[in-house]
Amino acid sequence: MNPVSYEIIDQIGVIAVNNPPVNALSFAVRSGIQAALRAAQDDASKAILIICEGGTFFAGADISEFGKPPKEPYLPDLIDEIEASGKLVVAAMHGTALGGGFEVALGCHYRIALDTARVGLPEVKLGLLPGAGGTQRVPRLVGIAAALQLILDGAPIPAIAAAEAGLVDKIVSGDLRVAALAYVQELVARNAATRRTSELNVPAADEQVFAATRIAVAKSARGQTAPLRIIESVQASLLPFAAGRKRERELFVDCMQDPQSVALQHLFFAEREAARIKDLPRDIGKRRIERVAIIGAGTMGGGIAMCFANAGFDVTLLEINADALARGLSIVEKNYAGSVQRGKLSEEDAGACRARIHGVTDYDALADVDLVIEAVFEDPQLKKGIFAKLDAVCRRGAILATNTSYQDVDAIAAATGRPEDVIGMHFFSPAHIMKLLEVVRGEKTAGDVLATVMALGKKIGKVPVMSGVCYGFIGNRMLQGYFREAQLCLIEGSTPEDIDAALYDWGMAMGPISVADLAGLDVGYKARQALAPDQRGDPRSYRVPDALVAAGRLGQKSGAGFYRYDPATRAKSADPEVMQIVEREAQALGIQRAPIDANEIVERLIFALINEGMNILDEGIAQRPGDIDVVYAYGYGFPAWRGGPMHYADTIGLNYVIERIEEFRERYGSNNWQPASLLKTLVANNSSLARWAE
Ligand code: CAA
């Protein structure tokens, strides 16, 4: 079916597009618009209106066409043709006019939008630049500085703000089609000019802005190439339009061919795919969730309560006594004050969210809730006791979830008479900020419970990924080998700064040693103590952490861990005392310390992640490689522009990965290094994870 229709209504040629779900500018849409535009030039219409059906104006180029041979008409040429039209062309926007979609509107002579619409150029998030004239037309309309901000930020802005800035001409409410037709009639009646943005001059700007923005971007978008190309492309808007457009095109092609863009596109689709459970029908019925209860008002419980309150849910927060409850609620209060201070929430909205959280100390208050999330500390007996209580108190059909990071969800479910209603919801700290939600499917978890929780995760603004039951689920299980190698590098010859710098420079949000200090060294210590000695991994890898804990160095919270922290500013500095401990422990183990180069540090840590990811896939703990990538990009500070550990493995080649792992096995022993059997199989078949996942 042709997604583009054309008809003349009251002398206006209306080009209407209907290409669900988001009216992406696919080949069929582009060619349909071109045909209609050409037909309109010679017919009885006096002006042309471009409008979309469904939930949104064009949400951009069709990303699923990227990487395939491009087909004419190309979007930039189509937009130039729209702008060159002898008859007036008007764009009518609703929903989200994004990327190439907004660039279509910028090529039109006038733009009208619903007051609820949002517009923007999110290409940077896909490692691209707005390559259909966006970097050339936006500066002509709003100036260099505002254009750089809009395009580098990538976040959509309300159409009303866009109108104030000069990107949209008219804002309306109600029926867009009716309002847009009236607007075009009005333009025709007053003989409005065919305003061509490409013919405008870019407002004069201080050229220092480019250098300053480059410096800012080197920090805020560390390691990324697209923002630098965006700056160059916007700078090219100072040239005559045709020359600027040519440079924009070259830079766009550079972006397209850059592995960073491929990685970011992979994550875009992986995130959406992760929401789908392979063995559940898409239309499976879901349970109604309106009232939510959280057990435990500690850092996690309070943060989870905020997530739900922020999304409009009624939240009951339970603690064991009034003191603990008051302490928990005061932290929530402080977090909301922080959000107001940082401009994330208005005073009024923060007050409304806070008012949705009701503190209680009695389990009877949970009798009617639809979902309970237990968020107490990691003590399996305590958790089982709570689930037995919930089983007695909660109504039939309520979903009972645990926020455990490591424990066996099946064992917790077995403490109830309704294991089918039990599930894991593993939030990441700080829970009201971090986007990842691991949804842990127990052996007996009912399909509708799983589907409900996956959908609910999205509703509260999280990125939900399903994991099967195992120690640490997807994310924390993989982290064990990563942390093991960080500690082994330390005791074998590196310093904490060497290790952190190697991973940070490679793109991780934070080095692993700093992460350990942030999480608290006592947390890892207690987790180890709860395991049998043969489950704790290589004993050499926790010699130093154990010694630091014994010395009262618990990480940031005690002012010292692997680093020393300034009590006032929390600024960290290297601590010679730590190196004395490291050297002492190395000597006790008979290790001759020798420096390790940054590349080897990175490969040992990252390949340990990849290898365990392979095991996780083989065991069916994760549904797909892309799910693991989403977990790492959203929950563990893995650079999104590398696509996540599994995509990265494909990018550098599984042959190379196995070669290095085998070398590590030779050098460091087979206890820590055994190539995963899936890795061996894929290499033997000359395959990749992407092909395996198809
Ligand atoms: N191309 C192809 N498919 C797209 C798409 C696009 N531009 N945008 C969204 N989709 C698909 C999604 O993959 C999803 O498909 P499935 O249902 O099969 O998973 C479906 O549309 C719905 O998307 P969401 O689940 O994300 O729905 P939402 O309502 O939460 O969000 C949205 C809608 C705000 C438009 C969001 O999808 C989005 O941000 N899309 C990307 C927009 C974008 O980046 N546009 C720029 C493209 S690059 C470009 O245009 C280059 C250029 O200048 C030449």
GROMACS .gro file of C-alpha atoms in nm, residues 41-334:
model
  294
   41GLN     CA    1   0.333   2.186  -0.923
   42ASP     CA    2   0.108   2.161  -1.230
   43ASP     CA    3  -0.239   2.108  -1.082
   44ALA     CA    4  -0.505   2.348  -0.961
   45SER     CA    5  -0.374   2.366  -0.604
   46LYS     CA    6  -0.261   2.705  -0.477
   47ALA     CA    7  -0.034   2.575  -0.200
   48ILE     CA    8   0.081   2.245  -0.053
   49LEU     CA    9   0.045   2.101   0.298
   50ILE     CA   10   0.254   1.810   0.429
   51ILE     CA   11   0.089   1.632   0.720
   52CYS     CA   12   0.108   1.287   0.880
   53GLU     CA   13  -0.157   1.046   1.005
   54GLY     CA   14  -0.125   0.841   1.324
   55GLY     CA   15   0.060   0.935   1.641
   56THR     CA   16   0.336   1.151   1.499
   57PHE     CA   17   0.487   1.360   1.221
   58PHE     CA   18   0.794   1.188   1.065
   59ALA     CA   19   1.016   1.059   1.347
   60GLY     CA   20   1.316   1.062   1.114
   61ALA     CA   21   1.489   0.871   0.840
   62ASP     CA   22   1.410   0.499   0.843
   63ILE     CA   23   1.694   0.366   1.058
   64SER     CA   24   1.632   0.011   0.939
   65GLU     CA   25   1.742   0.123   0.588
   66PHE     CA   26   2.084   0.238   0.715
   67GLY     CA   27   2.368   0.019   0.595
   68LYS     CA   28   2.168  -0.093   0.289
   69PRO     CA   29   2.234   0.053  -0.058
   70PRO     CA   30   2.062   0.395  -0.061
   71LYS     CA   31   1.775   0.442  -0.304
   72GLU     CA   32   1.673   0.765  -0.477
   73PRO     CA   33   1.522   1.005  -0.400
   74TYR     CA   34   1.770   1.072  -0.123
   75LEU     CA   35   1.626   1.267   0.165
   76PRO     CA   36   1.850   1.577   0.133
   77ASP     CA   37   1.762   1.609  -0.237
   78LEU     CA   38   1.393   1.564  -0.165
   79ILE     CA   39   1.408   1.838   0.097
   80ASP     CA   40   1.586   2.070  -0.147
   81GLU     CA   41   1.311   1.997  -0.400
   82ILE     CA   42   1.045   2.080  -0.141
   83GLU     CA   43   1.221   2.408  -0.063
   84ALA     CA   44   1.259   2.490  -0.433
   85SER     CA   45   0.886   2.436  -0.495
   86GLY     CA   46   0.726   2.723  -0.685
   87LYS     CA   47   0.413   2.679  -0.477
   88LEU     CA   48   0.409   2.747  -0.106
   89VAL     CA   49   0.477   2.434   0.108
   90VAL     CA   50   0.372   2.415   0.473
   91ALA     CA   51   0.455   2.141   0.727
   92ALA     CA   52   0.203   2.053   0.997
   93MET     CA   53   0.367   1.875   1.292
   94HIS     CA   54   0.232   1.670   1.578
   95GLY     CA   55   0.382   1.403   1.805
   96THR     CA   56   0.760   1.397   1.763
   97ALA     CA   57   0.910   1.561   1.455
   98LEU     CA   58   1.261   1.424   1.475
   99GLY     CA   59   1.580   1.403   1.271
  100GLY     CA   60   1.512   1.382   0.899
  101GLY     CA   61   1.146   1.445   0.985
  102PHE     CA   62   1.218   1.782   1.137
  103GLU     CA   63   1.457   1.852   0.848
  104VAL     CA   64   1.162   1.801   0.607
  105ALA     CA   65   0.976   2.067   0.804
  106LEU     CA   66   1.281   2.297   0.790
  107GLY     CA   67   1.279   2.262   0.411
  108CYS     CA   68   0.914   2.375   0.398
  109HIS     CA   69   0.840   2.745   0.369
  110TYR     CA   70   0.627   2.763   0.684
  111ARG     CA   71   0.581   2.538   0.988
  112ILE     CA   72   0.277   2.494   1.206
  113ALA     CA   73   0.270   2.260   1.508
  114LEU     CA   74   0.036   2.132   1.775
  115ASP     CA   75   0.112   2.272   2.120
  116THR     CA   76   0.181   1.917   2.241
  117ALA     CA   77   0.436   1.842   1.968
  118ARG     CA   78   0.808   1.805   2.025
  119VAL     CA   79   1.077   1.867   1.768
  120GLY     CA   80   1.446   1.790   1.758
  121LEU     CA   81   1.753   1.654   1.589
  122PRO     CA   82   1.853   1.339   1.783
  123GLU     CA   83   2.101   1.210   1.523
  124VAL     CA   84   2.397   1.258   1.759
  125LYS     CA   85   2.250   0.977   1.971
  126LEU     CA   86   2.293   0.747   1.671
  127GLY     CA   87   2.647   0.869   1.608
  128LEU     CA   88   2.524   1.077   1.313
  129LEU     CA   89   2.466   1.440   1.221
  130PRO     CA   90   2.148   1.588   1.075
  131GLY     CA   91   2.263   1.524   0.721
  132ALA     CA   92   1.956   1.638   0.532
  133GLY     CA   93   2.032   2.008   0.563
  134GLY     CA   94   1.976   2.032   0.939
  135THR     CA   95   2.323   2.162   1.021
  136GLN     CA   96   2.284   2.424   0.747
  137ARG     CA   97   1.926   2.542   0.795
  138VAL     CA   98   1.906   2.553   1.176
  139PRO     CA   99   2.195   2.804   1.209
  140ARG     CA  100   2.027   3.024   0.945
  141LEU     CA  101   1.709   3.031   1.157
  142VAL     CA  102   1.844   3.053   1.514
  143GLY     CA  103   2.215   3.138   1.491
  144ILE     CA  104   2.528   2.931   1.547
  145ALA     CA  105   2.527   2.901   1.926
  146ALA     CA  106   2.163   2.789   1.953
  147ALA     CA  107   2.207   2.551   1.659
  148LEU     CA  108   2.512   2.388   1.820
  149GLN     CA  109   2.322   2.345   2.143
  150LEU     CA  110   2.013   2.187   1.981
  151ILE     CA  111   2.208   1.951   1.755
  152LEU     CA  112   2.476   1.846   2.004
  153ASP     CA  113   2.225   1.788   2.281
  154GLY     CA  114   1.996   1.581   2.059
  155ALA     CA  115   1.704   1.599   2.303
  156PRO     CA  116   1.367   1.700   2.154
  157ILE     CA  117   1.228   2.035   2.269
  158PRO     CA  118   0.862   2.140   2.299
  159ALA     CA  119   0.727   2.293   1.978
  160ILE     CA  120   0.633   2.599   2.182
  161ALA     CA  121   1.000   2.653   2.273
  162ALA     CA  122   1.095   2.592   1.909
  163ALA     CA  123   0.846   2.861   1.806
  164GLU     CA  124   0.998   3.105   2.054
  165ALA     CA  125   1.341   3.031   1.906
  166GLY     CA  126   1.217   3.089   1.548
  167LEU     CA  127   1.207   2.728   1.424
  168VAL     CA  128   0.825   2.705   1.410
  169ASP     CA  129   0.590   2.976   1.285
  170LYS     CA  130   0.257   2.893   1.446
  171ILE     CA  131   0.136   2.688   1.742
  172VAL     CA  132  -0.221   2.560   1.755
  173SER     CA  133  -0.427   2.326   1.968
  174GLY     CA  134  -0.714   2.092   1.887
  175ASP     CA  135  -0.752   1.944   1.538
  176LEU     CA  136  -0.420   1.992   1.354
  177ARG     CA  137  -0.559   1.917   1.008
  178VAL     CA  138  -0.832   2.178   1.039
  179ALA     CA  139  -0.596   2.437   1.189
  180ALA     CA  140  -0.327   2.367   0.929
  181LEU     CA  141  -0.568   2.400   0.635
  182ALA     CA  142  -0.691   2.731   0.775
  183TYR     CA  143  -0.330   2.849   0.819
  184VAL     CA  144  -0.239   2.764   0.459
  185GLN     CA  145  -0.553   2.947   0.337
  186GLU     CA  146  -0.448   3.249   0.540
  187LEU     CA  147  -0.095   3.239   0.389
  188VAL     CA  148  -0.239   3.212   0.038
  189ALA     CA  149  -0.483   3.497   0.105
  190ARG     CA  150  -0.202   3.728   0.211
  191ASN     CA  151   0.018   3.617  -0.078
  192ALA     CA  152   0.287   3.497   0.160
  193ALA     CA  153   0.631   3.449   0.005
  194THR     CA  154   0.793   3.110  -0.054
  195ARG     CA  155   1.048   3.169   0.228
  196ARG     CA  156   1.353   2.955   0.157
  197THR     CA  157   1.572   2.907   0.460
  198SER     CA  158   1.874   2.825   0.243
  199GLU     CA  159   1.859   3.180   0.107
  200LEU     CA  160   1.897   3.336   0.453
  201ASN     CA  161   2.234   3.447   0.589
  202VAL     CA  162   2.360   3.291   0.911
  203PRO     CA  163   2.339   3.558   1.184
  204ALA     CA  164   2.685   3.691   1.272
  205ALA     CA  165   2.852   3.489   1.547
  206ASP     CA  166   3.165   3.500   1.754
  207GLU     CA  167   3.380   3.230   1.592
  208GLN     CA  168   3.532   3.154   1.934
  209VAL     CA  169   3.214   2.955   1.995
  210PHE     CA  170   3.348   2.665   1.784
  211ALA     CA  171   3.673   2.628   1.979
  212ALA     CA  172   3.489   2.661   2.310
  213THR     CA  173   3.232   2.400   2.208
  214ARG     CA  174   3.508   2.161   2.096
  215ILE     CA  175   3.665   2.186   2.441
  216ALA     CA  176   3.328   2.131   2.613
  217VAL     CA  177   3.244   1.832   2.393
  218ALA     CA  178   3.583   1.667   2.452
  219LYS     CA  179   3.468   1.637   2.813
  220SER     CA  180   3.093   1.579   2.785
  221ALA     CA  181   3.110   1.337   2.488
  222ARG     CA  182   3.451   1.181   2.562
  223GLY     CA  183   3.569   0.951   2.284
  224GLN     CA  184   3.280   1.027   2.048
  225THR     CA  185   3.335   1.134   1.690
  226ALA     CA  186   2.987   1.255   1.582
  227PRO     CA  187   2.982   1.567   1.805
  228LEU     CA  188   3.311   1.687   1.655
  229ARG     CA  189   3.177   1.635   1.303
  230ILE     CA  190   2.859   1.821   1.401
  231ILE     CA  191   3.065   2.122   1.508
  232GLU     CA  192   3.254   2.115   1.179
  233SER     CA  193   2.932   2.084   0.981
  234VAL     CA  194   2.766   2.373   1.164
  235GLN     CA  195   3.081   2.577   1.100
  236ALA     CA  196   3.037   2.500   0.730
  237SER     CA  197   2.699   2.678   0.740
  238LEU     CA  198   2.903   3.001   0.725
  239LEU     CA  199   2.990   2.907   0.365
  240PRO     CA  200   2.742   2.961   0.079
  241PHE     CA  201   2.455   2.710   0.121
  242ALA     CA  202   2.559   2.471  -0.160
  243ALA     CA  203   2.916   2.446  -0.029
  244GLY     CA  204   2.797   2.398   0.328
  245ARG     CA  205   2.552   2.128   0.221
  246LYS     CA  206   2.833   1.949   0.035
  247ARG     CA  207   3.054   1.951   0.345
  248GLU     CA  208   2.758   1.834   0.556
  249ARG     CA  209   2.711   1.541   0.319
  250GLU     CA  210   3.077   1.439   0.338
  251LEU     CA  211   3.074   1.451   0.716
  252PHE     CA  212   2.745   1.259   0.728
  253VAL     CA  213   2.899   0.983   0.515
  254ASP     CA  214   3.201   0.976   0.749
  255CYS     CA  215   2.962   0.927   1.041
  256MET     CA  216   2.769   0.655   0.862
  257GLN     CA  217   3.090   0.461   0.798
  258ASP     CA  218   3.213   0.504   1.152
  259PRO     CA  219   3.179   0.193   1.374
  260GLN     CA  220   3.053   0.425   1.649
  261SER     CA  221   2.734   0.492   1.454
  262VAL     CA  222   2.686   0.122   1.378
  263ALA     CA  223   2.725   0.054   1.751
  264LEU     CA  224   2.472   0.320   1.853
  265GLN     CA  225   2.220   0.203   1.593
  266HIS     CA  226   2.265  -0.151   1.723
  267LEU     CA  227   2.182  -0.032   2.076
  268PHE     CA  228   1.877   0.162   1.953
  269PHE     CA  229   1.721  -0.155   1.813
  270ALA     CA  230   1.859  -0.381   2.091
  271GLU     CA  231   1.687  -0.167   2.353
  272ARG     CA  232   1.353  -0.205   2.180
  273GLU     CA  233   1.402  -0.575   2.114
  274ALA     CA  234   1.498  -0.643   2.476
  275ALA     CA  235   1.143  -0.552   2.574
  276ARG     CA  236   1.015  -0.857   2.385
  277ILE     CA  237   1.005  -1.199   2.549
  278LYS     CA  238   1.062  -1.461   2.281
  279ASP     CA  239   0.824  -1.725   2.415
  280LEU     CA  240   0.537  -1.493   2.509
  281PRO     CA  241   0.273  -1.369   2.264
  282ARG     CA  242   0.299  -0.991   2.209
  283ASP     CA  243  -0.064  -0.939   2.307
  284ILE     CA  244  -0.056  -1.142   2.630
  285GLY     CA  245  -0.295  -1.001   2.894
  286LYS     CA  246  -0.134  -0.796   3.169
  287ARG     CA  247  -0.231  -0.741   3.532
  288ARG     CA  248  -0.352  -0.398   3.640
  289ILE     CA  249  -0.101  -0.214   3.855
  290GLU     CA  250  -0.211   0.101   4.034
  291ARG     CA  251  -0.098   0.069   4.394
  292VAL     CA  252   0.259  -0.026   4.468
  293ALA     CA  253   0.430  -0.106   4.797
  294ILE     CA  254   0.803  -0.104   4.870
  295ILE     CA  255   0.952  -0.289   5.165
  296GLY     CA  256   1.260  -0.122   5.308
  297ALA     CA  257   1.316   0.254   5.305
  298GLY     CA  258   1.694   0.238   5.265
  299THR     CA  259   1.878   0.394   4.971
  300MET     CA  260   1.737   0.140   4.724
  301GLY     CA  261   1.383   0.123   4.863
  302GLY     CA  262   1.353   0.502   4.881
  303GLY     CA  263   1.486   0.539   4.526
  304ILE     CA  264   1.243   0.277   4.393
  305ALA     CA  265   0.955   0.450   4.572
  306MET     CA  266   1.055   0.774   4.397
  307CYS     CA  267   1.054   0.603   4.054
  308PHE     CA  268   0.694   0.496   4.099
  309ALA     CA  269   0.576   0.820   4.262
  310ASN     CA  270   0.737   1.018   3.978
  311ALA     CA  271   0.538   0.810   3.728
  312GLY     CA  272   0.212   0.888   3.911
  313PHE     CA  273   0.170   0.569   4.116
  314ASP     CA  274   0.042   0.559   4.470
  315VAL     CA  275   0.327   0.418   4.683
  316THR     CA  276   0.320   0.260   5.028
  317LEU     CA  277   0.668   0.251   5.184
  318LEU     CA  278   0.709   0.001   5.466
  319GLU     CA  279   0.981  -0.006   5.734
  320ILE     CA  280   1.016  -0.214   6.048
  321ASN     CA  281   0.973   0.077   6.291
  322ALA     CA  282   0.890   0.445   6.303
  323ASP     CA  283   1.253   0.556   6.340
  324ALA     CA  284   1.374   0.366   6.035
  325LEU     CA  285   1.075   0.495   5.839
  326ALA     CA  286   1.141   0.857   5.938
  327ARG     CA  287   1.506   0.816   5.837
  328GLY     CA  288   1.405   0.671   5.499
  329LEU     CA  289   1.145   0.937   5.429
  330SER     CA  290   1.391   1.212   5.513
  331ILE     CA  291   1.633   1.073   5.250
  332VAL     CA  292   1.349   1.075   4.995
  333GLU     CA  293   1.276   1.433   5.096
  334LYS     CA  294   1.642   1.527   5.048
   0.00000   0.00000   0.00000
